[in-house]
Structure formats: structure tokens, C-alpha cells
mmCIF file of C-alpha atoms in Angstrom:
data_model
loop_
_atom_site.group_PDB
_atom_site.id
_atom_site.type_symbol
_atom_site.label_atom_id
_atom_site.label_comp_id
_atom_site.label_asym_id
_atom_site.label_seq_id
_atom_site.Cartn_x
_atom_site.Cartn_y
_atom_site.Cartn_z
ATOM 1 C CA MET S 1396 -103.777 -224.483 25.775
ATOM 2 C CA THR S 1397 -103.294 -223.018 29.403
ATOM 3 C CA LEU S 1398 -103.400 -219.453 30.148
ATOM 4 C CA VAL S 1399 -99.734 -219.231 30.455
ATOM 5 C CA GLU S 1400 -99.257 -220.860 26.987
ATOM 6 C CA ASP S 1401 -102.066 -218.664 25.472
ATOM 7 C CA PHE S 1402 -100.075 -215.388 26.362
ATOM 8 C CA ARG S 1403 -96.986 -216.962 25.270
ATOM 9 C CA SER S 1404 -98.574 -217.948 21.818
ATOM 10 C CA GLN S 1405 -100.158 -214.150 21.619
ATOM 11 C CA ALA S 1406 -96.354 -212.742 22.453
ATOM 12 C CA ARG S 1407 -95.062 -214.728 19.444
ATOM 13 C CA ALA S 1408 -97.787 -213.432 17.231
ATOM 14 C CA CYS S 1409 -97.138 -209.872 18.337
ATOM 15 C CA ALA S 1410 -93.646 -210.356 17.393
ATOM 16 C CA GLU S 1411 -94.455 -211.687 13.936
ATOM 17 C CA LEU S 1412 -96.935 -208.735 13.313
ATOM 18 C CA GLY S 1413 -94.316 -206.204 14.041
ATOM 19 C CA SER S 1414 -94.851 -205.309 17.847
ATOM 20 C CA PRO S 1415 -91.569 -206.253 19.833
ATOM 21 C CA MET S 1416 -93.051 -204.162 22.683
ATOM 22 C CA TYR S 1417 -96.098 -206.413 23.150
ATOM 23 C CA ALA S 1418 -94.035 -209.385 22.310
ATOM 24 C CA GLU S 1419 -91.887 -208.526 25.349
ATOM 25 C CA LEU S 1420 -94.619 -207.331 27.538
ATOM 26 C CA LEU S 1421 -96.980 -210.393 26.938
ATOM 27 C CA ASP S 1422 -93.722 -212.669 27.705
ATOM 28 C CA ARG S 1423 -93.343 -211.158 31.073
ATOM 29 C CA ALA S 1424 -96.994 -211.271 31.873
ATOM 30 C CA ALA S 1425 -96.749 -215.054 30.982
ATOM 31 C CA ASP S 1426 -93.890 -215.473 33.675
ATOM 32 C CA ASP S 1427 -95.982 -213.436 36.142
ATOM 33 C CA LEU S 1428 -98.979 -215.823 35.436
ATOM 34 C CA ASP S 1429 -96.770 -218.946 35.944
ATOM 35 C CA THR S 1430 -95.689 -217.829 39.413
ATOM 36 C CA GLY S 1431 -99.280 -216.514 40.548
ATOM 37 C CA GLY S 1432 -98.332 -212.882 40.355
ATOM 38 C CA VAL S 1433 -100.393 -209.822 39.813
ATOM 39 C CA THR S 1434 -101.238 -210.977 36.464
ATOM 40 C CA ALA S 1435 -103.097 -214.025 37.700
ATOM 41 C CA SER S 1436 -104.946 -211.805 40.145
ATOM 42 C CA VAL S 1437 -106.429 -209.384 37.792
ATOM 43 C CA LEU S 1438 -107.405 -212.366 35.424
ATOM 44 C CA ALA S 1439 -108.924 -214.449 38.117
ATOM 45 C CA GLY S 1440 -112.256 -216.060 36.826
ATOM 46 C CA HIS S 1441 -110.872 -215.773 33.126
ATOM 47 C CA GLU S 1442 -108.723 -218.780 33.223
ATOM 48 C CA HIS S 1443 -110.767 -220.836 31.093
ATOM 49 C CA ASP S 1444 -111.786 -218.235 28.311
ATOM 50 C CA PRO S 1445 -111.432 -219.677 24.966
ATOM 51 C CA GLY S 1446 -108.077 -218.985 23.239
ATOM 52 C CA PRO S 1447 -109.992 -217.139 20.305
ATOM 53 C CA SER S 1448 -111.442 -214.642 22.702
ATOM 54 C CA ALA S 1449 -107.880 -212.998 22.782
ATOM 55 C CA LEU S 1450 -107.630 -212.496 26.705
ATOM 56 C CA ALA S 1451 -104.074 -211.268 26.365
ATOM 57 C CA LEU S 1452 -104.928 -208.334 24.034
ATOM 58 C CA ARG S 1453 -108.103 -207.616 26.011
ATOM 59 C CA LEU S 1454 -105.773 -207.200 29.109
ATOM 60 C CA ALA S 1455 -103.423 -205.267 27.151
ATOM 61 C CA GLY S 1456 -105.930 -203.159 25.763
ATOM 62 C CA SER S 1457 -107.454 -202.512 29.109
ATOM 63 C CA VAL S 1458 -104.231 -201.144 30.317
ATOM 64 C CA HIS S 1459 -103.694 -198.912 27.469
ATOM 65 C CA ARG S 1460 -106.885 -197.403 27.678
ATOM 66 C CA LEU S 1461 -105.756 -196.022 31.074
ATOM 67 C CA VAL S 1462 -102.705 -194.823 29.404
ATOM 68 C CA LEU S 1463 -104.636 -192.962 26.868
ATOM 69 C CA GLU S 1464 -107.040 -191.639 29.445
ATOM 70 C CA GLY S 1465 -103.984 -189.850 31.431
ATOM 71 C CA ARG S 1466 -104.624 -192.362 34.487
ATOM 72 C CA ALA S 1467 -101.369 -194.047 34.338
ATOM 73 C CA GLU S 1468 -98.353 -191.592 34.276
ATOM 74 C CA ALA S 1469 -95.608 -193.820 35.332
ATOM 75 C CA LEU S 1470 -96.452 -196.434 32.725
ATOM 76 C CA ALA S 1471 -97.180 -193.707 30.014
ATOM 77 C CA ALA S 1472 -93.392 -193.229 29.834
ATOM 78 C CA PHE S 1473 -92.889 -196.332 28.087
ATOM 79 C CA TYR S 1474 -95.915 -196.198 25.710
ATOM 80 C CA PRO S 1475 -94.736 -194.816 22.221
ATOM 81 C CA SER S 1476 -98.562 -194.084 21.407
ATOM 82 C CA VAL S 1477 -98.361 -191.203 24.051
ATOM 83 C CA GLY S 1478 -94.787 -190.172 23.337
ATOM 84 C CA GLY S 1479 -92.910 -192.808 25.600
ATOM 85 C CA ALA S 1480 -90.165 -194.847 24.912
ATOM 86 C CA TRP S 1481 -90.523 -198.775 25.561
ATOM 87 C CA GLU S 1482 -87.927 -200.432 27.738
ATOM 88 C CA VAL S 1483 -88.844 -203.801 28.932
ATOM 89 C CA ARG S 1484 -87.429 -203.791 32.356
ATOM 90 C CA GLY S 1485 -88.908 -200.546 33.391
ATOM 91 C CA GLY S 1486 -91.990 -201.009 31.222
ATOM 92 C CA TRP S 1487 -93.046 -204.224 32.726
ATOM 93 C CA ALA S 1488 -92.383 -202.995 36.391
ATOM 94 C CA ALA S 1489 -94.566 -199.955 35.654
ATOM 95 C CA PHE S 1490 -97.106 -202.319 33.989
ATOM 96 C CA ALA S 1491 -97.211 -204.577 37.094
ATOM 97 C CA ASP S 1492 -97.671 -201.564 39.369
ATOM 98 C CA LEU S 1493 -100.617 -200.521 37.503
ATOM 99 C CA LEU S 1494 -102.325 -203.922 37.573
ATOM 100 C CA GLY S 1495 -101.887 -203.896 41.308
ATOM 101 C CA SER S 1496 -103.137 -200.365 41.765
ATOM 102 C CA HIS S 1497 -105.796 -200.255 39.170
ATOM 103 C CA ARG S 1498 -106.928 -203.937 39.404
ATOM 104 C CA ASP S 1499 -110.916 -203.006 39.060
ATOM 105 C CA GLU S 1500 -110.512 -200.702 36.462
ATOM 106 C CA VAL S 1501 -108.587 -203.000 34.100
ATOM 107 C CA ARG S 1502 -110.857 -206.043 35.207
ATOM 108 C CA SER S 1503 -113.962 -204.007 34.134
ATOM 109 C CA TRP S 1504 -112.954 -204.076 30.365
ATOM 110 C CA LEU S 1505 -112.011 -207.799 30.293
ATOM 111 C CA ALA S 1506 -115.463 -208.629 29.350
ATOM 112 C CA SER S 1507 -115.328 -206.604 26.141
ATOM 113 C CA PRO S 1508 -113.865 -208.300 22.896
ATOM 114 C CA PRO S 1509 -110.867 -206.368 21.235
ATOM 115 C CA GLN S 1510 -112.366 -203.702 19.143
ATOM 116 C CA THR S 1511 -109.441 -202.925 16.654
ATOM 117 C CA ASN S 1512 -111.537 -202.178 13.628
ATOM 118 C CA GLU S 1513 -108.411 -202.463 12.038
ATOM 119 C CA VAL S 1514 -108.186 -199.837 9.134
ATOM 120 C CA GLY S 1515 -105.539 -201.529 7.278
ATOM 121 C CA ARG S 1516 -108.195 -204.493 6.425
ATOM 122 C CA ALA S 1517 -110.070 -201.972 4.330
ATOM 123 C CA GLY S 1518 -107.466 -202.900 1.321
ATOM 124 C CA ALA S 1519 -108.523 -206.315 1.431
ATOM 125 C CA LEU S 1520 -112.338 -205.106 1.241
ATOM 126 C CA MET S 1521 -111.658 -202.589 -1.480
ATOM 127 C CA GLY S 1522 -109.684 -205.057 -3.548
ATOM 128 C CA GLY S 1523 -112.466 -207.565 -3.282
ATOM 129 C CA LEU S 1524 -115.026 -204.969 -4.549
ATOM 130 C CA LEU S 1525 -112.956 -204.218 -7.449
ATOM 131 C CA ARG S 1526 -112.776 -207.740 -8.276
ATOM 132 C CA ILE S 1527 -116.523 -207.799 -8.003
ATOM 133 C CA GLY S 1528 -116.703 -204.889 -10.554
ATOM 134 C CA GLU S 1529 -114.825 -207.196 -13.164
ATOM 135 C CA SER S 1530 -117.996 -209.038 -13.641
ATOM 136 C CA SER S 1531 -121.004 -206.625 -12.398
ATOM 137 C CA ARG S 1532 -120.847 -202.774 -12.085
ATOM 138 C CA LEU S 1533 -124.066 -202.456 -10.356
ATOM 139 C CA PRO S 1534 -124.453 -200.222 -7.352
ATOM 140 C CA VAL S 1535 -123.348 -201.621 -3.999
ATOM 141 C CA ARG S 1536 -125.068 -202.350 -0.855
ATOM 142 C CA LEU S 1537 -122.442 -203.063 1.825
ATOM 143 C CA PHE S 1538 -123.215 -204.969 5.035
ATOM 144 C CA GLU S 1539 -120.723 -205.882 7.617
ATOM 145 C CA ILE S 1540 -120.784 -208.125 10.888
ATOM 146 C CA GLY S 1541 -118.127 -207.509 13.598
ATOM 147 C CA SER S 1542 -118.221 -203.839 12.486
ATOM 148 C CA SER S 1543 -117.098 -202.478 15.772
ATOM 149 C CA GLY S 1544 -116.884 -198.735 15.041
ATOM 150 C CA GLY S 1545 -117.758 -199.172 11.313
ATOM 151 C CA LEU S 1546 -114.803 -197.452 10.060
ATOM 152 C CA ASN S 1547 -114.251 -199.905 7.118
ATOM 153 C CA LEU S 1548 -117.552 -199.194 5.636
ATOM 154 C CA ASN S 1549 -116.242 -196.216 4.164
ATOM 155 C CA VAL S 1550 -113.671 -198.048 2.050
ATOM 156 C CA ASP S 1551 -114.494 -196.319 -1.148
ATOM 157 C CA ARG S 1552 -113.767 -193.071 0.561
ATOM 158 C CA PHE S 1553 -110.047 -194.040 1.090
ATOM 159 C CA GLY S 1554 -107.233 -194.102 -1.400
ATOM 160 C CA TYR S 1555 -104.806 -196.894 -1.800
ATOM 161 C CA THR S 1556 -101.448 -197.383 -3.545
ATOM 162 C CA ASP S 1557 -99.761 -200.507 -4.750
ATOM 163 C CA ASP S 1558 -96.178 -201.758 -4.908
ATOM 164 C CA GLN S 1559 -95.822 -199.632 -8.139
ATOM 165 C CA ASP S 1560 -96.953 -196.607 -6.242
ATOM 166 C CA ARG S 1561 -99.979 -196.451 -8.369
ATOM 167 C CA LEU S 1562 -102.909 -194.611 -6.590
ATOM 168 C CA LEU S 1563 -106.552 -195.824 -6.847
ATOM 169 C CA GLY S 1564 -109.193 -193.857 -5.334
ATOM 170 C CA ASP S 1565 -109.879 -190.316 -4.729
ATOM 171 C CA GLU S 1566 -106.485 -188.413 -5.103
ATOM 172 C CA ALA S 1567 -107.813 -185.978 -2.355
ATOM 173 C CA ALA S 1568 -108.803 -188.778 0.368
ATOM 174 C CA GLU S 1569 -107.953 -187.861 3.955
ATOM 175 C CA LEU S 1570 -106.752 -191.330 4.340
ATOM 176 C CA VAL S 1571 -104.485 -193.225 1.828
ATOM 177 C CA LEU S 1572 -103.460 -196.676 2.625
ATOM 178 C CA ARG S 1573 -100.004 -196.858 1.112
ATOM 179 C CA GLY S 1574 -98.234 -200.038 0.015
ATOM 180 C CA ALA S 1575 -101.810 -201.711 0.336
ATOM 181 C CA TRP S 1576 -101.484 -203.963 -2.678
ATOM 182 C CA ARG S 1577 -98.981 -206.220 -4.341
ATOM 183 C CA GLY S 1578 -99.199 -208.871 -6.747
ATOM 184 C CA ARG S 1579 -101.900 -208.768 -9.444
ATOM 185 C CA ALA S 1580 -102.804 -205.203 -10.556
ATOM 186 C CA LEU S 1581 -106.258 -204.129 -9.783
ATOM 187 C CA GLN S 1582 -108.387 -202.319 -12.385
ATOM 188 C CA PRO S 1583 -110.161 -199.052 -11.315
ATOM 189 C CA TRP S 1584 -113.836 -198.706 -10.864
ATOM 190 C CA SER S 1585 -114.425 -195.037 -11.173
ATOM 191 C CA ASP S 1586 -118.216 -195.199 -11.256
ATOM 192 C CA LEU S 1587 -118.341 -197.360 -8.073
ATOM 193 C CA GLU S 1588 -121.498 -196.277 -6.183
ATOM 194 C CA VAL S 1589 -122.088 -197.656 -2.683
ATOM 195 C CA VAL S 1590 -125.836 -196.887 -1.972
ATOM 196 C CA GLU S 1591 -126.238 -198.472 1.270
ATOM 197 C CA ARG S 1592 -123.932 -199.172 4.164
ATOM 198 C CA ARG S 1593 -124.693 -201.052 7.470
ATOM 199 C CA GLY S 1594 -122.880 -202.792 10.202
ATOM 200 C CA SER S 1595 -123.607 -204.750 13.239
ATOM 201 C CA ASP S 1596 -121.717 -205.506 16.495
ATOM 202 C CA VAL S 1597 -122.796 -207.028 19.556
ATOM 203 C CA MET S 1598 -120.889 -204.214 21.420
ATOM 204 C CA PRO S 1599 -120.686 -201.518 18.680
ATOM 205 C CA VAL S 1600 -118.455 -198.396 19.281
ATOM 206 C CA ASP S 1601 -119.806 -194.794 18.769
ATOM 207 C CA VAL S 1602 -116.810 -193.290 16.867
ATOM 208 C CA GLY S 1603 -118.654 -189.987 17.277
ATOM 209 C CA THR S 1604 -117.770 -189.964 20.922
ATOM 210 C CA VAL S 1605 -114.410 -189.248 22.805
ATOM 211 C CA GLU S 1606 -114.969 -192.640 24.740
ATOM 212 C CA GLY S 1607 -115.579 -194.576 21.421
ATOM 213 C CA ARG S 1608 -112.498 -193.054 19.879
ATOM 214 C CA ILE S 1609 -110.330 -194.011 22.868
ATOM 215 C CA THR S 1610 -111.729 -197.601 22.994
ATOM 216 C CA LEU S 1611 -110.595 -197.836 19.253
ATOM 217 C CA THR S 1612 -107.311 -196.405 20.128
ATOM 218 C CA SER S 1613 -106.608 -198.603 23.082
ATOM 219 C CA TYR S 1614 -106.627 -201.757 20.940
ATOM 220 C CA VAL S 1615 -104.167 -200.529 18.521
ATOM 221 C CA TRP S 1616 -100.659 -201.857 19.611
ATOM 222 C CA PRO S 1617 -98.677 -198.898 21.149
ATOM 223 C CA ASP S 1618 -95.557 -199.303 19.251
ATOM 224 C CA GLN S 1619 -97.314 -199.425 15.782
ATOM 225 C CA LEU S 1620 -97.392 -195.734 15.120
ATOM 226 C CA ASP S 1621 -98.469 -196.072 11.404
ATOM 227 C CA ARG S 1622 -101.596 -197.906 12.596
ATOM 228 C CA HIS S 1623 -102.346 -195.219 15.015
ATOM 229 C CA GLN S 1624 -101.996 -192.703 12.273
ATOM 230 C CA ARG S 1625 -104.167 -194.609 9.853
ATOM 231 C CA LEU S 1626 -106.985 -194.912 12.715
ATOM 232 C CA ALA S 1627 -106.860 -191.131 13.306
ATOM 233 C CA GLN S 1628 -107.393 -190.358 9.690
ATOM 234 C CA ALA S 1629 -110.234 -192.759 9.394
ATOM 235 C CA LEU S 1630 -111.911 -191.300 12.320
ATOM 236 C CA ARG S 1631 -111.820 -187.929 10.625
ATOM 237 C CA VAL S 1632 -113.394 -189.695 7.618
ATOM 238 C CA ALA S 1633 -116.079 -191.174 10.034
ATOM 239 C CA ALA S 1634 -116.834 -187.817 11.314
ATOM 240 C CA LYS S 1635 -117.732 -186.425 8.067
ATOM 241 C CA HIS S 1636 -119.488 -189.682 6.840
ATOM 242 C CA PRO S 1637 -121.015 -191.482 9.877
ATOM 243 C CA VAL S 1638 -122.418 -194.945 9.120
ATOM 244 C CA ASP S 1639 -125.123 -197.074 10.478
ATOM 245 C CA VAL S 1640 -123.831 -199.758 12.853
ATOM 246 C CA ARG S 1641 -126.440 -201.477 14.880
ATOM 247 C CA ARG S 1642 -126.041 -203.228 18.249
ATOM 248 C CA GLN S 1643 -127.300 -206.597 16.943
ATOM 249 C CA ASP S 1644 -125.573 -210.218 16.775
ATOM 250 C CA ALA S 1645 -124.374 -211.453 13.505
ATOM 251 C CA VAL S 1646 -127.130 -214.223 13.103
ATOM 252 C CA SER S 1647 -130.059 -211.877 13.452
ATOM 253 C CA PHE S 1648 -128.366 -209.274 11.260
ATOM 254 C CA VAL S 1649 -127.819 -211.578 8.339
ATOM 255 C CA ARG S 1650 -131.269 -212.828 8.587
ATOM 256 C CA GLU S 1651 -132.675 -209.468 7.884
ATOM 257 C CA ILE S 1652 -130.603 -208.918 4.703
ATOM 258 C CA GLU S 1653 -132.559 -209.111 1.475
ATOM 259 C CA LEU S 1654 -131.448 -208.670 -2.098
ATOM 260 C CA VAL S 1655 -132.665 -205.562 -3.976
ATOM 261 C CA GLU S 1656 -133.143 -205.574 -7.622
ATOM 262 C CA GLY S 1657 -130.446 -203.675 -9.539
ATOM 263 C CA THR S 1658 -127.856 -203.733 -7.052
ATOM 264 C CA THR S 1659 -125.101 -206.104 -5.710
ATOM 265 C CA THR S 1660 -125.383 -206.998 -2.054
ATOM 266 C CA VAL S 1661 -122.073 -207.554 -0.309
ATOM 267 C CA LEU S 1662 -121.657 -209.196 3.043
ATOM 268 C CA TRP S 1663 -118.310 -208.552 4.403
ATOM 269 C CA HIS S 1664 -116.221 -209.402 7.500
ATOM 270 C CA SER S 1665 -112.716 -209.402 8.602
ATOM 271 C CA VAL S 1666 -110.866 -211.184 11.247
ATOM 272 C CA MET S 1667 -113.990 -211.699 13.643
ATOM 273 C CA TRP S 1668 -115.189 -215.248 12.586
ATOM 274 C CA GLN S 1669 -113.302 -216.691 15.700
ATOM 275 C CA TYR S 1670 -115.409 -214.618 17.882
ATOM 276 C CA LEU S 1671 -118.659 -216.513 17.072
ATOM 277 C CA SER S 1672 -119.801 -219.692 18.523
ATOM 278 C CA HIS S 1673 -119.794 -222.667 16.286
ATOM 279 C CA ALA S 1674 -123.630 -222.686 16.267
ATOM 280 C CA ASP S 1675 -123.455 -218.857 15.118
ATOM 281 C CA GLN S 1676 -121.052 -219.788 12.391
ATOM 282 C CA GLN S 1677 -123.148 -222.546 11.146
ATOM 283 C CA ALA S 1678 -126.387 -219.960 11.251
ATOM 284 C CA VAL S 1679 -124.620 -217.319 9.370
ATOM 285 C CA THR S 1680 -123.385 -219.639 6.826
ATOM 286 C CA ALA S 1681 -126.995 -221.022 6.318
ATOM 287 C CA GLN S 1682 -128.118 -217.444 5.796
ATOM 288 C CA VAL S 1683 -125.454 -216.924 3.247
ATOM 289 C CA GLN S 1684 -126.666 -219.812 1.388
ATOM 290 C CA ARG S 1685 -130.201 -218.647 1.451
ATOM 291 C CA LEU S 1686 -129.219 -215.516 -0.071
ATOM 292 C CA GLY S 1687 -127.110 -216.846 -2.756
ATOM 293 C CA ALA S 1688 -130.057 -219.175 -3.814
ATOM 294 C CA ASP S 1689 -132.093 -215.994 -4.172
ATOM 295 C CA ALA S 1690 -129.415 -214.242 -6.201
ATOM 296 C CA ARG S 1691 -130.073 -213.354 -9.866
ATOM 297 C CA ALA S 1692 -128.030 -211.693 -12.518
ATOM 298 C CA SER S 1693 -130.047 -208.493 -11.708
ATOM 299 C CA SER S 1694 -129.707 -208.882 -8.011
ATOM 300 C CA PRO S 1695 -126.211 -210.673 -7.192
ATOM 301 C CA PHE S 1696 -124.933 -211.497 -3.733
ATOM 302 C CA ALA S 1697 -121.277 -211.712 -2.653
ATOM 303 C CA HIS S 1698 -119.898 -213.096 0.397
ATOM 304 C CA LEU S 1699 -116.265 -211.339 0.872
ATOM 305 C CA PHE S 1700 -114.274 -211.980 3.757
ATOM 306 C CA LEU S 1701 -110.590 -211.757 5.113
ATOM 307 C CA GLU S 1702 -110.247 -214.510 7.923
ATOM 308 C CA PRO S 1703 -107.567 -216.872 8.693
ATOM 309 C CA THR S 1704 -108.422 -219.694 6.549
ATOM 310 C CA ARG S 1705 -106.936 -222.884 5.217
ATOM 311 C CA ARG S 1706 -106.466 -223.286 1.276
ATOM 312 C CA THR S 1707 -107.067 -226.987 1.840
ATOM 313 C CA PRO S 1708 -108.093 -229.126 4.866
ATOM 314 C CA ASP S 1709 -104.336 -230.062 5.398
ATOM 315 C CA ALA S 1710 -102.638 -226.520 4.856
ATOM 316 C CA ASP S 1711 -101.870 -223.927 7.451
ATOM 317 C CA HIS S 1712 -103.951 -221.103 8.098
ATOM 318 C CA GLU S 1713 -103.375 -217.924 6.018
ATOM 319 C CA PHE S 1714 -104.981 -214.494 6.190
ATOM 320 C CA LEU S 1715 -106.861 -215.023 2.868
ATOM 321 C CA VAL S 1716 -109.265 -212.786 0.915
ATOM 322 C CA VAL S 1717 -112.004 -215.177 -0.264
ATOM 323 C CA LEU S 1718 -115.061 -213.983 -2.585
ATOM 324 C CA ARG S 1719 -118.031 -216.241 -3.332
ATOM 325 C CA ILE S 1720 -120.490 -214.559 -5.677
ATOM 326 C CA TRP S 1721 -123.906 -215.635 -6.853
ATOM 327 C CA PRO S 1722 -125.881 -216.566 -8.815
ATOM 328 C CA THR S 1723 -123.081 -218.521 -10.168
ATOM 329 C CA GLY S 1724 -121.890 -219.595 -6.643
ATOM 330 C CA GLU S 1725 -118.171 -219.506 -7.759
ATOM 331 C CA ARG S 1726 -115.724 -219.391 -4.755
ATOM 332 C CA ARG S 1727 -112.495 -217.867 -5.299
ATOM 333 C CA ILE S 1728 -109.257 -217.053 -3.133
ATOM 334 C CA LEU S 1729 -108.528 -213.627 -4.318
ATOM 335 C CA GLY S 1730 -105.158 -213.144 -2.416
ATOM 336 C CA ARG S 1731 -103.646 -213.375 0.882
ATOM 337 C CA SER S 1732 -102.972 -210.564 3.556
ATOM 338 C CA VAL S 1733 -101.618 -210.203 6.982
ATOM 339 C CA GLY S 1734 -103.111 -209.764 10.357
ATOM 340 C CA HIS S 1735 -103.592 -205.995 10.030
ATOM 341 C CA GLY S 1736 -104.230 -205.903 6.358
ATOM 342 C CA ILE S 1737 -101.281 -204.187 4.767
ATOM 343 C CA PRO S 1738 -100.085 -205.450 2.239
ATOM 344 C CA THR S 1739 -102.751 -207.834 0.569
ATOM 345 C CA THR S 1740 -101.113 -209.549 -2.209
ATOM 346 C CA TRP S 1741 -103.546 -210.348 -5.213
ATOM 347 C CA GLU S 1742 -103.438 -213.625 -7.112
#
């Protein structure tokens, strides 16, 4: 796939995921790339970046960061995240002008993977934990790869409502993910106890700093204000309940996990698998198998993830919530979700 095709594909994905602004913006960027415009100049040297590295979103996030920092006044008028109103003709012109005037600043962030830390995906994790609770009520140790700022390690501190407006979780929760669940009704786990939370990321975001909070916000699409609100609320939860996110690659992190008697150890990840090399995917999978082989009824191990996955080798990719739990080793598709996690439909 060429860079132009990659941008057009991402534009279509943005349209499908509810961001008409980014759909139009990235389409214009693709046109500009095709004619060797300013976008091509800014992206020079990245022409052969692999598709899964999401170069289009890295570019968009780099520019959004400048808007959030108050360094792009003309463009800010078109960004809803800072009170602007999107309009494609004027918005693209201001975007292109900024690429030309802030080329080095934009390029400096292109080496960083998108750090969405999408809070909506917490619904899939929490639902998965509730399904684990159907067979084991042991205290939970929660480990996450690709954690970014670690916001979703606070899943049990959020509230969730289903399509019947039934609330599960703390009624006084600072963040309630409304409409998070559809389909099969999930049963509450009132005495759920998470006794350990640990994450890893090759470039973790310190959400205790202004810079870290701006970084996460920059990758939330500017016209999706509900996502911005969820992120702001999750950041407030994190300020009260900071978690341990280590600067560590996924393979070495998973190699260090050991099971603990009297607890359920859960390894979780969401929409990050594509950023791992094939070799790293194989190495993580091997470590998952090792932990599964060591699991006992008194120290279960669960691998829970939300990733673009095929139900069968010939099927299309879906955002599936998949759980495999040992010592039985049973693998179950629990439900299907969407890119940003809301809603998740349980099966």
C-alpha cells in the first residue's frame, strides 16, 4: 500500500468511526501527498513506514498537540476540541499552512506511536473481568502491555451502564461509561478486589504531568467531544489513583510475570498488537503459553484482549473481546466491540 493509499484508508476508517473532520482532513492530506505538496515534505523519510504504524494518525496527533498548546491560533478556529468549528476548505488551508510553518515541530513527534489510551475500551476489559468472575472470585492481579498512561488499569474504579441503563460499578464513580454494554447481561462482582496493577509501554506517558495529559489528548480526534470528556474524567481518577507503568517492551515485561497463589493473574491488552513485530508477537505468545502451563485452580491465569481479530481464518477482522483462561486453557470469544470500545456487545 502506498502512503497515499494508506492516508485514504485511514480517512475511510475515521469516517466509519464517527470523525467526519479527520475523514475530510486526511483525504485532503492524501491529495496533497499525491501532488508532492507540503504534506510530502513533512513526511519525507517516512514513506515506507508500515501501515500498522498509523502514520496518518501520528501526523494528525502531532498537529493537534500544537493546537492544544496554543501554538496554532489560526488552525484552532477549526478544532472543536478547543472550541472551534470544523470546515473543510478553511480547515485544510490552515492545516497546510501550519505544516509549512512548523515543519520541524510536527516531524519531531512522528517517531512516537499514537498514544490514545482510549478509555472507552475499559468497558471491554471490565466486562471480561466480570466473565472471569463467573468461574473464579479470587483477588485479581492486572497486567497490561501497551499501557500508554495506564488509565485503563483503573477499570474497577469506573462505572458502566448497559442498553437497559443498568449501572454496574460504583454509583459515585467520577467516570461512568454510559451505553458501554449491549447484548448478554453481565452479572456484578461486588467484592472484586484488584490487588496489583502494573503496565508497560515502550514510551509510557506520565499522566501526572501537563505534558503527559496533552500528549494523550492530542491523539483523541478533535471532533469527538464525548471521548475528550471521558479522557478528562479518567485523568482525574488517575490523579487520585496513580498506577505503575514501566518503560519496558512487551516481551521482557511478560517474561517477568509470575503467578501468585490465591490470586487470578490477568494479562490484558487493547488495540496494540499491530504495533508489535511478528517476532515479538510470537515471543509474547510463548510466554502466555508458559504462564498457562503453570496455572492451577488456586492460581489461575487469564489472557484477555480486545484486538482486530478473525473469528475464522477466512472471516473479516472484527474488534473481538477474547478470553483464554487456564488451567483449562479454554478460549472464548466473549463479544464484539468497536474501535473506541463503546459499545461492546456481549455474546
